[in-house]
CSV table of C-alpha atoms in Angstrom, one decimal:
chain,number,residue,atom,x,y,z
A,1154,MET,CA,0.0,0.0,0.0
A,1155,SER,CA,1.3,3.4,-0.9
A,1156,GLY,CA,2.2,6.0,1.7
A,1157,LEU,CA,-0.7,8.2,0.5
A,1158,ALA,CA,-3.1,5.2,0.8
A,1159,VAL,CA,-1.9,4.7,4.4
A,1160,ARG,CA,-2.4,8.4,5.2
A,1161,PHE,CA,-5.9,8.2,3.6
A,1162,ARG,CA,-6.8,5.2,5.8
A,1163,GLU,CA,-5.5,6.9,9.0
A,1164,LEU,CA,-7.6,10.0,8.3
A,1165,TRP,CA,-10.6,7.9,7.2
A,1166,ASP,CA,-10.6,5.8,10.3
A,1167,GLU,CA,-11.0,8.9,12.4
A,1168,ILE,CA,-14.5,9.6,11.0
A,1169,ALA,CA,-15.6,6.0,10.1
A,1170,PRO,CA,-17.3,5.2,13.4
A,1171,ILE,CA,-19.2,8.5,13.6
A,1172,GLY,CA,-22.9,8.0,13.0
A,1173,ARG,CA,-22.6,4.4,12.0
A,1174,ASP,CA,-25.6,2.2,12.9
A,1175,ALA,CA,-24.5,-1.1,14.5
A,1176,GLY,CA,-27.5,-2.9,13.0
A,1177,SER,CA,-27.4,-1.9,9.4
A,1178,GLY,CA,-23.8,-0.9,9.1
A,1179,GLY,CA,-25.0,2.2,7.4
A,1180,TYR,CA,-24.8,5.8,8.5
A,1181,LEU,CA,-27.3,8.1,10.2
A,1182,ARG,CA,-25.6,11.4,9.7
A,1183,TYR,CA,-28.5,13.7,9.3
A,1184,ALA,CA,-27.7,17.4,8.9
A,1185,LEU,CA,-27.1,19.3,12.1
A,1186,THR,CA,-27.7,16.3,14.3
A,1187,ALA,CA,-25.1,15.0,16.8
A,1188,PRO,CA,-23.1,12.8,14.4
A,1189,GLU,CA,-22.9,15.5,11.7
A,1190,LEU,CA,-22.0,18.1,14.2
A,1191,ARG,CA,-19.1,15.9,15.4
A,1192,LEU,CA,-17.9,15.7,11.8
A,1193,ARG,CA,-18.1,19.4,11.5
A,1194,GLU,CA,-16.0,19.8,14.6
A,1195,TRP,CA,-13.5,17.3,13.2
A,1196,PHE,CA,-13.4,19.4,10.0
A,1197,ARG,CA,-12.6,22.5,12.0
A,1198,ALA,CA,-9.9,20.6,13.9
A,1199,GLN,CA,-8.3,19.3,10.8
A,1200,ALA,CA,-8.3,22.7,9.2
A,1201,ASP,CA,-6.7,24.2,12.3
A,1202,LEU,CA,-4.0,21.6,12.2
A,1203,ARG,CA,-3.2,22.8,8.7
A,1204,GLY,CA,-3.4,26.5,9.6
A,1205,MET,CA,-6.5,26.9,7.4
A,1206,PRO,CA,-8.9,29.4,9.0
A,1207,VAL,CA,-12.6,28.3,8.8
A,1208,SER,CA,-15.4,30.7,7.9
A,1209,GLY,CA,-19.1,30.3,7.6
A,1210,ASP,CA,-21.8,31.9,5.4
A,1211,GLY,CA,-24.6,32.0,7.9
A,1212,ASN,CA,-26.4,29.1,6.1
A,1213,GLY,CA,-24.5,26.2,7.8
A,1214,ASN,CA,-21.8,25.9,5.1
A,1215,LEU,CA,-18.2,25.8,6.3
A,1216,PHE,CA,-15.1,26.9,4.3
A,1217,ALA,CA,-11.5,26.2,5.2
A,1218,TRP,CA,-9.0,28.6,3.5
A,1219,TRP,CA,-5.5,27.8,2.3
A,1220,GLY,CA,-3.9,30.9,1.0
A,1221,GLU,CA,-5.3,34.3,1.7
A,1222,PRO,CA,-7.0,34.1,5.1
A,1223,PRO,CA,-10.6,35.1,5.6
A,1224,THR,CA,-11.4,38.5,7.1
A,1225,GLY,CA,-12.9,38.8,10.5
A,1226,GLY,CA,-11.1,35.9,12.2
A,1227,PRO,CA,-12.3,32.3,12.6
A,1228,ASP,CA,-15.9,31.1,12.0
A,1229,THR,CA,-18.4,32.9,14.3
A,1230,GLY,CA,-21.6,32.1,12.4
A,1231,ASP,CA,-21.6,35.7,11.2
A,1232,PRO,CA,-22.8,35.7,7.6
A,1233,ASP,CA,-20.4,38.6,6.9
A,1234,ASN,CA,-17.5,36.5,7.9
A,1235,GLY,CA,-17.3,34.8,4.5
A,1236,GLY,CA,-13.7,34.8,3.3
A,1237,PRO,CA,-11.0,37.0,1.8
A,1238,ALA,CA,-11.6,40.2,-0.1
A,1239,GLY,CA,-10.0,39.0,-3.3
A,1240,ALA,CA,-11.7,36.9,-5.9
A,1241,GLY,CA,-10.3,33.9,-7.8
A,1242,ALA,CA,-10.3,31.2,-5.1
A,1243,VAL,CA,-10.7,27.6,-6.1
A,1244,LEU,CA,-13.4,25.8,-4.2
A,1245,THR,CA,-13.5,22.1,-3.5
A,1246,GLY,CA,-15.1,19.8,-0.9
A,1247,SER,CA,-18.4,18.1,-0.5
A,1248,HIS,CA,-20.8,17.2,2.4
A,1249,PHE,CA,-20.9,15.1,5.6
A,1250,ASP,CA,-24.7,14.3,5.9
A,1251,SER,CA,-26.1,11.0,4.7
A,1252,VAL,CA,-29.3,9.4,3.6
A,1253,PRO,CA,-30.9,7.1,6.1
A,1254,HIS,CA,-28.5,4.1,6.6
A,1255,GLY,CA,-26.4,5.4,3.7
A,1256,GLY,CA,-22.8,4.5,2.7
A,1257,ALA,CA,-19.6,5.8,4.2
A,1258,TYR,CA,-18.1,7.5,1.1
A,1259,ASP,CA,-21.0,9.6,-0.4
A,1260,GLY,CA,-19.9,13.1,0.7
A,1261,PRO,CA,-17.2,12.7,3.2
A,1262,LEU,CA,-14.8,11.2,0.6
A,1263,GLY,CA,-14.8,14.6,-1.1
A,1264,ILE,CA,-13.8,16.5,2.1
A,1265,VAL,CA,-11.2,14.0,3.3
A,1266,SER,CA,-9.7,13.9,-0.2
A,1267,ALA,CA,-9.6,17.7,-0.4
A,1268,LEU,CA,-7.7,18.0,2.9
A,1269,LEU,CA,-5.2,15.3,1.8
A,1270,ALA,CA,-4.8,17.1,-1.6
A,1271,VAL,CA,-3.8,20.2,0.2
A,1272,ASP,CA,-1.3,18.1,2.2
A,1273,GLU,CA,0.1,16.7,-1.1
A,1274,LEU,CA,0.6,20.1,-2.6
A,1275,ARG,CA,2.3,21.5,0.5
A,1276,ALA,CA,4.6,18.5,0.7
A,1277,ALA,CA,5.6,19.1,-2.9
A,1278,GLY,CA,6.5,22.7,-2.0
A,1279,VAL,CA,3.6,24.1,-4.0
A,1280,THR,CA,2.3,27.6,-3.1
A,1281,PRO,CA,-1.1,28.6,-4.5
A,1282,VAL,CA,-1.4,31.8,-6.5
A,1283,ARG,CA,-5.1,31.8,-5.6
A,1284,PRO,CA,-6.6,30.5,-2.4
A,1285,VAL,CA,-7.8,27.0,-2.2
A,1286,VAL,CA,-11.0,26.6,-0.2
A,1287,VAL,CA,-12.3,23.3,1.2
A,1288,ALA,CA,-16.1,23.4,1.7
A,1289,ALA,CA,-18.4,21.3,3.9
A,1290,PHE,CA,-21.9,22.0,2.6
A,1291,VAL,CA,-24.9,21.4,4.9
A,1292,GLU,CA,-27.9,19.2,4.1
A,1293,GLU,CA,-26.9,18.0,0.6
A,1294,GLU,CA,-29.0,14.8,0.8
A,1295,GLY,CA,-32.2,16.5,1.9
A,1296,ALA,CA,-32.7,13.6,4.2
A,1297,ARG,CA,-33.7,15.7,7.2
A,1298,PHE,CA,-35.4,18.8,5.9
A,1299,GLY,CA,-36.6,17.5,2.5
A,1300,VAL,CA,-34.7,19.8,0.1
A,1301,PRO,CA,-31.5,18.4,-1.4
A,1302,CYS,CA,-28.4,20.6,-1.7
A,1303,LEU,CA,-30.0,23.1,0.7
A,1304,GLY,CA,-26.7,24.7,1.7
A,1305,SER,CA,-25.5,25.4,-1.8
A,1306,ARG,CA,-29.0,26.5,-2.8
A,1307,LEU,CA,-29.0,29.0,0.0
A,1308,LEU,CA,-25.6,30.3,-0.8
A,1309,THR,CA,-26.5,30.8,-4.5
A,1310,GLY,CA,-30.0,32.2,-3.8
A,1311,GLU,CA,-31.7,29.3,-5.5
A,1312,ILE,CA,-34.0,28.9,-2.4
A,1313,ASP,CA,-35.5,31.7,-0.4
A,1314,ALA,CA,-34.0,32.1,3.1
A,1315,ASP,CA,-37.5,32.3,4.7
A,1316,ARG,CA,-38.7,29.2,3.0
A,1317,ALA,CA,-35.5,27.3,4.1
A,1318,ALA,CA,-35.9,28.6,7.7
A,1319,GLY,CA,-39.3,27.1,7.9
A,1320,LEU,CA,-38.5,23.6,6.5
A,1321,ARG,CA,-39.1,21.0,9.2
A,1322,ASP,CA,-37.9,17.6,9.9
A,1323,ALA,CA,-40.0,14.6,11.0
A,1324,ALA,CA,-39.9,15.7,14.6
A,1325,GLY,CA,-41.1,19.2,13.7
A,1326,VAL,CA,-37.8,20.9,14.2
A,1327,SER,CA,-37.2,23.7,11.7
A,1328,PHE,CA,-34.0,24.3,9.8
A,1329,ALA,CA,-33.6,27.7,11.6
A,1330,GLU,CA,-34.0,26.0,15.0
A,1331,ALA,CA,-31.4,23.3,14.1
A,1332,LEU,CA,-29.1,26.0,12.7
A,1333,GLY,CA,-29.5,28.2,15.7
A,1334,HIS,CA,-30.5,31.3,13.7
A,1335,ARG,CA,-32.4,32.3,10.6
A,1336,PRO,CA,-30.3,31.3,7.5
A,1337,ALA,CA,-28.6,34.3,5.9
A,1338,GLY,CA,-29.5,33.3,2.3
A,1339,ALA,CA,-27.7,34.3,-0.8
A,1340,ASP,CA,-24.2,35.7,-0.5
A,1341,PRO,CA,-23.2,37.1,-3.9
A,1342,ALA,CA,-20.0,38.6,-2.4
A,1343,LEU,CA,-18.8,35.3,-1.1
A,1344,LEU,CA,-19.8,33.4,-4.3
A,1345,GLY,CA,-18.0,36.0,-6.3
A,1346,ARG,CA,-14.8,35.2,-4.6
A,1347,PHE,CA,-14.7,31.7,-6.2
A,1348,ALA,CA,-13.3,31.2,-9.7
A,1349,ALA,CA,-14.2,27.5,-9.9
A,1350,PHE,CA,-15.6,24.5,-8.0
A,1351,VAL,CA,-14.3,21.0,-8.2
A,1352,GLU,CA,-16.1,18.2,-6.3
A,1353,LEU,CA,-14.6,14.8,-5.8
A,1354,HIS,CA,-17.2,12.1,-5.2
A,1355,VAL,CA,-17.4,8.3,-5.1
A,1356,GLU,CA,-19.0,7.0,-8.3
A,1357,GLN,CA,-22.6,5.9,-7.9
A,1358,GLY,CA,-22.5,3.2,-10.5
A,1359,ARG,CA,-20.2,0.7,-12.2
A,1360,ALA,CA,-18.9,2.6,-15.2
A,1361,LEU,CA,-15.4,2.9,-13.8
A,1362,VAL,CA,-15.3,-0.8,-13.0
A,1363,ASP,CA,-16.2,-1.5,-16.6
A,1364,ALA,CA,-13.6,1.0,-17.8
A,1365,ASP,CA,-11.0,-0.4,-15.5
A,1366,ALA,CA,-10.1,3.2,-14.4
A,1367,PRO,CA,-9.8,4.5,-10.8
A,1368,VAL,CA,-10.9,8.1,-11.6
A,1369,ALA,CA,-13.2,9.9,-14.1
A,1370,VAL,CA,-14.4,13.4,-14.9
A,1371,ALA,CA,-18.1,14.2,-15.0
A,1372,SER,CA,-19.8,15.6,-18.1
A,1373,ALA,CA,-23.3,16.2,-16.9
A,1374,ILE,CA,-26.0,15.6,-14.3
A,1375,TRP,CA,-29.5,14.5,-15.4
A,1376,PRO,CA,-32.4,16.8,-14.6
A,1377,HIS,CA,-34.2,15.5,-11.6
A,1378,GLY,CA,-36.5,16.5,-8.8
A,1379,ARG,CA,-38.8,15.4,-5.9
A,1380,TRP,CA,-42.6,15.5,-6.0
A,1381,ARG,CA,-44.9,14.9,-3.0
A,1382,PHE,CA,-48.1,12.9,-3.8
A,1383,GLU,CA,-50.6,13.4,-1.0
A,1384,LEU,CA,-53.7,11.1,-1.2
A,1385,ARG,CA,-56.6,11.6,1.1
A,1386,GLY,CA,-59.5,9.2,1.7
A,1387,GLU,CA,-61.6,8.1,4.6
A,1388,GLY,CA,-60.1,6.4,7.6
A,1389,ASN,CA,-62.2,3.5,8.8
A,1390,HIS,CA,-62.3,0.2,10.6
A,1391,ALA,CA,-60.5,-2.7,8.7
A,1392,GLY,CA,-62.9,-5.3,10.0
A,1393,THR,CA,-66.3,-3.6,9.6
A,1394,THR,CA,-66.0,-1.5,6.5
A,1395,ARG,CA,-67.2,-3.3,3.4
A,1396,MET,CA,-64.8,-3.4,0.5
A,1397,ALA,CA,-67.4,-1.6,-1.7
A,1398,ASP,CA,-67.7,1.2,0.8
A,1399,ARG,CA,-64.0,2.0,1.1
A,1400,ARG,CA,-62.2,5.2,0.1
A,1401,ASP,CA,-58.7,3.8,0.6
A,1402,PRO,CA,-55.8,6.1,-0.4
A,1403,MET,CA,-53.4,3.2,-0.1
A,1404,LEU,CA,-54.9,1.6,-3.2
A,1405,THR,CA,-54.4,4.8,-5.1
A,1406,PHE,CA,-50.9,5.0,-3.8
A,1407,ALA,CA,-50.0,1.5,-4.7
A,1408,PHE,CA,-51.3,2.1,-8.3
A,1409,THR,CA,-49.2,5.3,-8.4
A,1410,VAL,CA,-46.0,3.5,-7.5
A,1411,LEU,CA,-46.6,0.9,-10.2
A,1412,ALA,CA,-47.5,3.6,-12.7
A,1413,ALA,CA,-44.3,5.5,-11.9
A,1414,ASN,CA,-42.2,2.3,-12.5
A,1415,LYS,CA,-43.9,1.6,-15.8
A,1416,GLU,CA,-43.7,5.2,-17.1
A,1417,ALA,CA,-40.0,5.4,-16.3
A,1418,ARG,CA,-39.2,2.2,-18.0
A,1419,LEU,CA,-41.1,3.3,-21.1
A,1420,ARG,CA,-39.0,6.5,-21.3
A,1421,ASP,CA,-35.6,5.0,-20.3
A,1422,ALA,CA,-35.8,7.3,-17.2
A,1423,HIS,CA,-35.7,6.7,-13.5
A,1424,ALA,CA,-38.6,6.8,-11.0
A,1425,THR,CA,-38.3,5.9,-7.3
A,1426,VAL,CA,-40.8,6.0,-4.4
A,1427,GLY,CA,-38.6,5.4,-1.4
A,1428,ARG,CA,-40.4,7.3,1.3
A,1429,VAL,CA,-44.0,7.0,2.4
A,1430,ALA,CA,-46.0,8.3,5.4
A,1431,VAL,CA,-49.4,6.8,6.4
A,1432,GLU,CA,-52.0,8.1,8.8
A,1433,PRO,CA,-53.0,6.8,11.2
A,1434,ASN,CA,-50.5,4.0,10.4
A,1435,ALA,CA,-52.4,1.3,12.2
A,1436,THR,CA,-52.6,-2.4,11.1
A,1437,ASN,CA,-56.4,-2.6,11.7
A,1438,ALA,CA,-57.3,0.8,10.2
A,1439,ILE,CA,-57.9,1.9,6.6
A,1440,PRO,CA,-55.6,4.9,6.1
A,1441,SER,CA,-57.1,8.4,6.0
A,1442,THR,CA,-54.0,9.8,4.3
A,1443,VAL,CA,-51.0,8.4,2.4
A,1444,THR,CA,-48.2,10.6,1.3
A,1445,GLY,CA,-45.4,9.4,-1.0
A,1446,TRP,CA,-42.4,11.1,-2.4
A,1447,LEU,CA,-41.5,10.5,-6.1
A,1448,ASP,CA,-37.9,10.9,-7.1
A,1449,ALA,CA,-37.8,11.3,-10.9
A,1450,ARG,CA,-34.8,11.6,-13.2
A,1451,ALA,CA,-34.2,11.6,-16.9
A,1452,ALA,CA,-31.5,12.4,-19.5
A,1453,ALA,CA,-33.5,15.3,-21.0
A,1454,PRO,CA,-35.8,17.9,-19.4
A,1455,GLU,CA,-38.7,17.1,-21.7
A,1456,THR,CA,-38.5,13.4,-20.8
A,1457,LEU,CA,-38.6,14.2,-17.1
A,1458,ASP,CA,-41.6,16.6,-17.6
A,1459,GLY,CA,-43.4,13.9,-19.6
A,1460,LEU,CA,-42.7,11.2,-17.0
A,1461,VAL,CA,-44.0,13.3,-14.0
A,1462,GLU,CA,-47.1,14.4,-15.9
A,1463,ALA,CA,-47.9,10.8,-16.9
A,1464,VAL,CA,-47.6,9.6,-13.3
A,1465,ARG,CA,-49.7,12.5,-12.1
A,1466,ALA,CA,-52.4,11.8,-14.7
A,1467,LYS,CA,-52.6,8.1,-13.9
A,1468,ALA,CA,-52.7,8.8,-10.2
A,1469,ALA,CA,-55.5,11.3,-10.7
A,1470,GLU,CA,-57.5,8.9,-12.7
A,1471,ARG,CA,-57.1,6.2,-10.2
A,1472,ALA,CA,-58.0,8.6,-7.4
A,1473,ARG,CA,-61.3,9.3,-9.1
A,1474,ARG,CA,-62.0,5.6,-9.3
A,1475,ASP,CA,-61.1,5.1,-5.6
A,1476,GLY,CA,-63.0,8.1,-4.3
A,1477,THR,CA,-59.8,9.7,-3.0
A,1478,GLU,CA,-58.3,13.1,-3.5
A,1479,LEU,CA,-54.8,13.8,-4.9
A,1480,THR,CA,-52.5,16.8,-4.4
A,1481,VAL,CA,-49.1,16.9,-6.1
A,1482,THR,CA,-46.5,19.3,-4.9
A,1483,ARG,CA,-43.0,19.8,-6.4
A,1484,GLU,CA,-40.6,20.1,-3.6
A,1485,SER,CA,-37.4,20.5,-5.5
A,1486,ALA,CA,-36.2,20.5,-9.1
A,1487,THR,CA,-32.7,20.6,-10.7
A,1488,PRO,CA,-32.4,21.3,-14.4
A,1489,LEU,CA,-30.0,19.5,-16.7
A,1490,VAL,CA,-26.5,20.4,-15.7
A,1491,THR,CA,-23.8,20.3,-18.3
A,1492,PHE,CA,-20.5,21.0,-16.6
A,1493,ASP,CA,-18.2,23.6,-18.0
A,1494,GLY,CA,-17.1,21.9,-21.3
A,1495,GLY,CA,-13.8,23.6,-21.4
A,1496,LEU,CA,-13.0,22.9,-17.8
A,1497,ALA,CA,-14.1,19.2,-18.1
A,1498,ASP,CA,-12.1,18.6,-21.2
A,1499,ARG,CA,-9.1,20.3,-19.7
A,1500,LEU,CA,-9.3,18.1,-16.6
A,1501,ALA,CA,-9.9,15.0,-18.6
A,1502,GLY,CA,-6.8,15.7,-20.6
A,1503,LEU,CA,-4.8,16.6,-17.6
A,1504,LEU,CA,-5.7,13.3,-15.9
A,1505,ALA,CA,-6.1,11.1,-18.9
A,1506,ALA,CA,-9.4,10.1,-17.4
A,1507,PRO,CA,-12.7,8.9,-19.0
A,1508,VAL,CA,-15.7,11.3,-19.0
A,1509,LEU,CA,-19.0,10.1,-17.6
A,1510,PRO,CA,-22.5,11.5,-17.1
A,1511,THR,CA,-24.4,10.8,-13.9
A,1512,GLY,CA,-28.0,10.6,-12.7
A,1513,ALA,CA,-27.1,11.7,-9.2
A,1514,GLY,CA,-27.5,15.2,-7.8
A,1515,HIS,CA,-24.7,17.1,-6.1
A,1516,ASP,CA,-23.9,20.6,-4.8
A,1517,ALA,CA,-21.7,20.8,-7.9
A,1518,GLY,CA,-24.9,20.7,-9.9
A,1519,VAL,CA,-26.2,23.8,-8.1
A,1520,LEU,CA,-23.0,25.7,-8.2
A,1521,ALA,CA,-22.5,24.9,-12.0
A,1522,ALA,CA,-25.1,27.6,-12.8
A,1523,HIS,CA,-23.0,30.2,-11.1
A,1524,LEU,CA,-19.3,29.4,-11.7
A,1525,PRO,CA,-17.2,27.0,-13.8
A,1526,THR,CA,-17.6,23.6,-12.1
A,1527,ALA,CA,-16.3,20.1,-12.6
A,1528,MET,CA,-16.6,16.8,-10.8
A,1529,LEU,CA,-14.2,13.9,-10.3
A,1530,PHE,CA,-15.5,10.3,-9.6
A,1531,VAL,CA,-13.6,7.6,-7.7
A,1532,ARG,CA,-14.3,4.0,-8.6
A,1533,ASN,CA,-16.9,2.1,-6.6
A,1534,PRO,CA,-16.3,-1.7,-6.9
A,1535,THR,CA,-19.8,-2.6,-6.0
A,1536,GLY,CA,-21.5,0.1,-8.0
A,1537,VAL,CA,-23.9,0.5,-5.1
A,1538,SER,CA,-24.5,3.8,-3.4
A,1539,HIS,CA,-26.9,5.2,-0.7
A,1540,SER,CA,-26.3,1.9,1.0
A,1541,PRO,CA,-23.8,0.2,3.4
A,1542,ALA,CA,-22.5,-1.7,0.3
A,1543,GLU,CA,-21.1,1.5,-1.1
A,1544,SER,CA,-17.3,1.2,-1.2
A,1545,ALA,CA,-13.9,2.3,-2.6
A,1546,THR,CA,-10.4,0.8,-2.1
A,1547,ASP,CA,-7.8,2.8,-0.3
A,1548,ALA,CA,-5.6,2.7,-3.4
A,1549,ASP,CA,-8.4,4.2,-5.6
A,1550,CYS,CA,-9.1,6.8,-2.9
A,1551,ALA,CA,-5.4,7.7,-3.0
A,1552,ALA,CA,-5.6,7.9,-6.8
A,1553,GLY,CA,-8.5,10.3,-6.3
A,1554,VAL,CA,-6.4,12.5,-4.0
A,1555,VAL,CA,-3.6,12.6,-6.5
A,1556,ALA,CA,-6.0,13.6,-9.3
A,1557,LEU,CA,-7.6,16.3,-7.2
A,1558,ALA,CA,-4.2,17.7,-6.2
A,1559,ARG,CA,-3.3,17.9,-9.8
A,1560,VAL,CA,-6.5,19.7,-10.6
A,1561,LEU,CA,-6.1,22.1,-7.7
A,1562,GLU,CA,-2.5,22.8,-8.8
A,1563,GLU,CA,-3.6,23.4,-12.3
A,1564,LEU,CA,-6.4,25.8,-11.3
A,1565,ALA,CA,-4.8,27.6,-8.3
A,1566,CYS,CA,-1.1,27.6,-8.8
A,1567,HIS,CA,-0.6,28.7,-12.5
């Protein structure tokens, strides 16, 4: 094992136990809960060891600066304490939060790799001409407050601060309460200090296994979004209500899930219903309300629009037959993201790496609308993500660090 792979494993082992569920082996690192807060403190400590001052944007996002230090001292939660006055910094990093029982690498790999890439450049005697900034974005998965990439959406103004403040988790805690203050919202001054963003991420598929390559450059992110399907019927007794008299929203919901599967397959798109809430959620009671969340993705915007409309129409028709009521609400949507072609080609040539599209959403997808952005993928032998089976070898992670260090040197040191 190379020395860098050993250093990666040593650093990785420091965070590996945090938030891990003993039963599933997956991670429960919801944004701004105890495990994620421990990781944020770890991030501050690692930045401090490297002499990298940490600043915040008032939205829960953290930034560790190598190069020109941020104004105003260390992170105080003050939205004005955003970073140095000069523009041109190169941003990298990812997120710490996880989906329920998710894998270890989705998110944290990008932060650990960024810190190690800084170490590699320093060890080589490299001094950046422009600051290098390692970010830890908040609530990328949307697993706690329902909106993915919430931190980057707030920073860029793609979500209103008042709406974000009022988002609530399953326990009724608002984002503002969890954050400790109202989010600051868009910060054009801070965003304007960044010249580019490069996010390293574990691959969420098997393309690199098939290509026999440890690292790739991303070309695009499919358009995708989340839609809430709320179905209301009549709660009643399971034993005394005749089948002909029922207004059962669960039947409508079951039909909707099957329709989503069929319509996605017809369009070569993706549709998933992975979350459902039932009221009153009793074994011997007909539900009064069933709410399900549709995650839909497609290669083209018109395909995605057609998929969601087809599922909505079929659900509405079934609701009429079942005597139930349907409300469909779009909770989030991300358009087709084509990463900066010149930057992606430049990095692919620099690294001699394959170029791949992805159906997964990332903070990079949000930031790409505001500054030149690229992504690097590290091979995942299982091809499984958002699951404890997600993995990467230490050797491939080290290759990812080397690739990221080369990219940062190219963008920040010349």
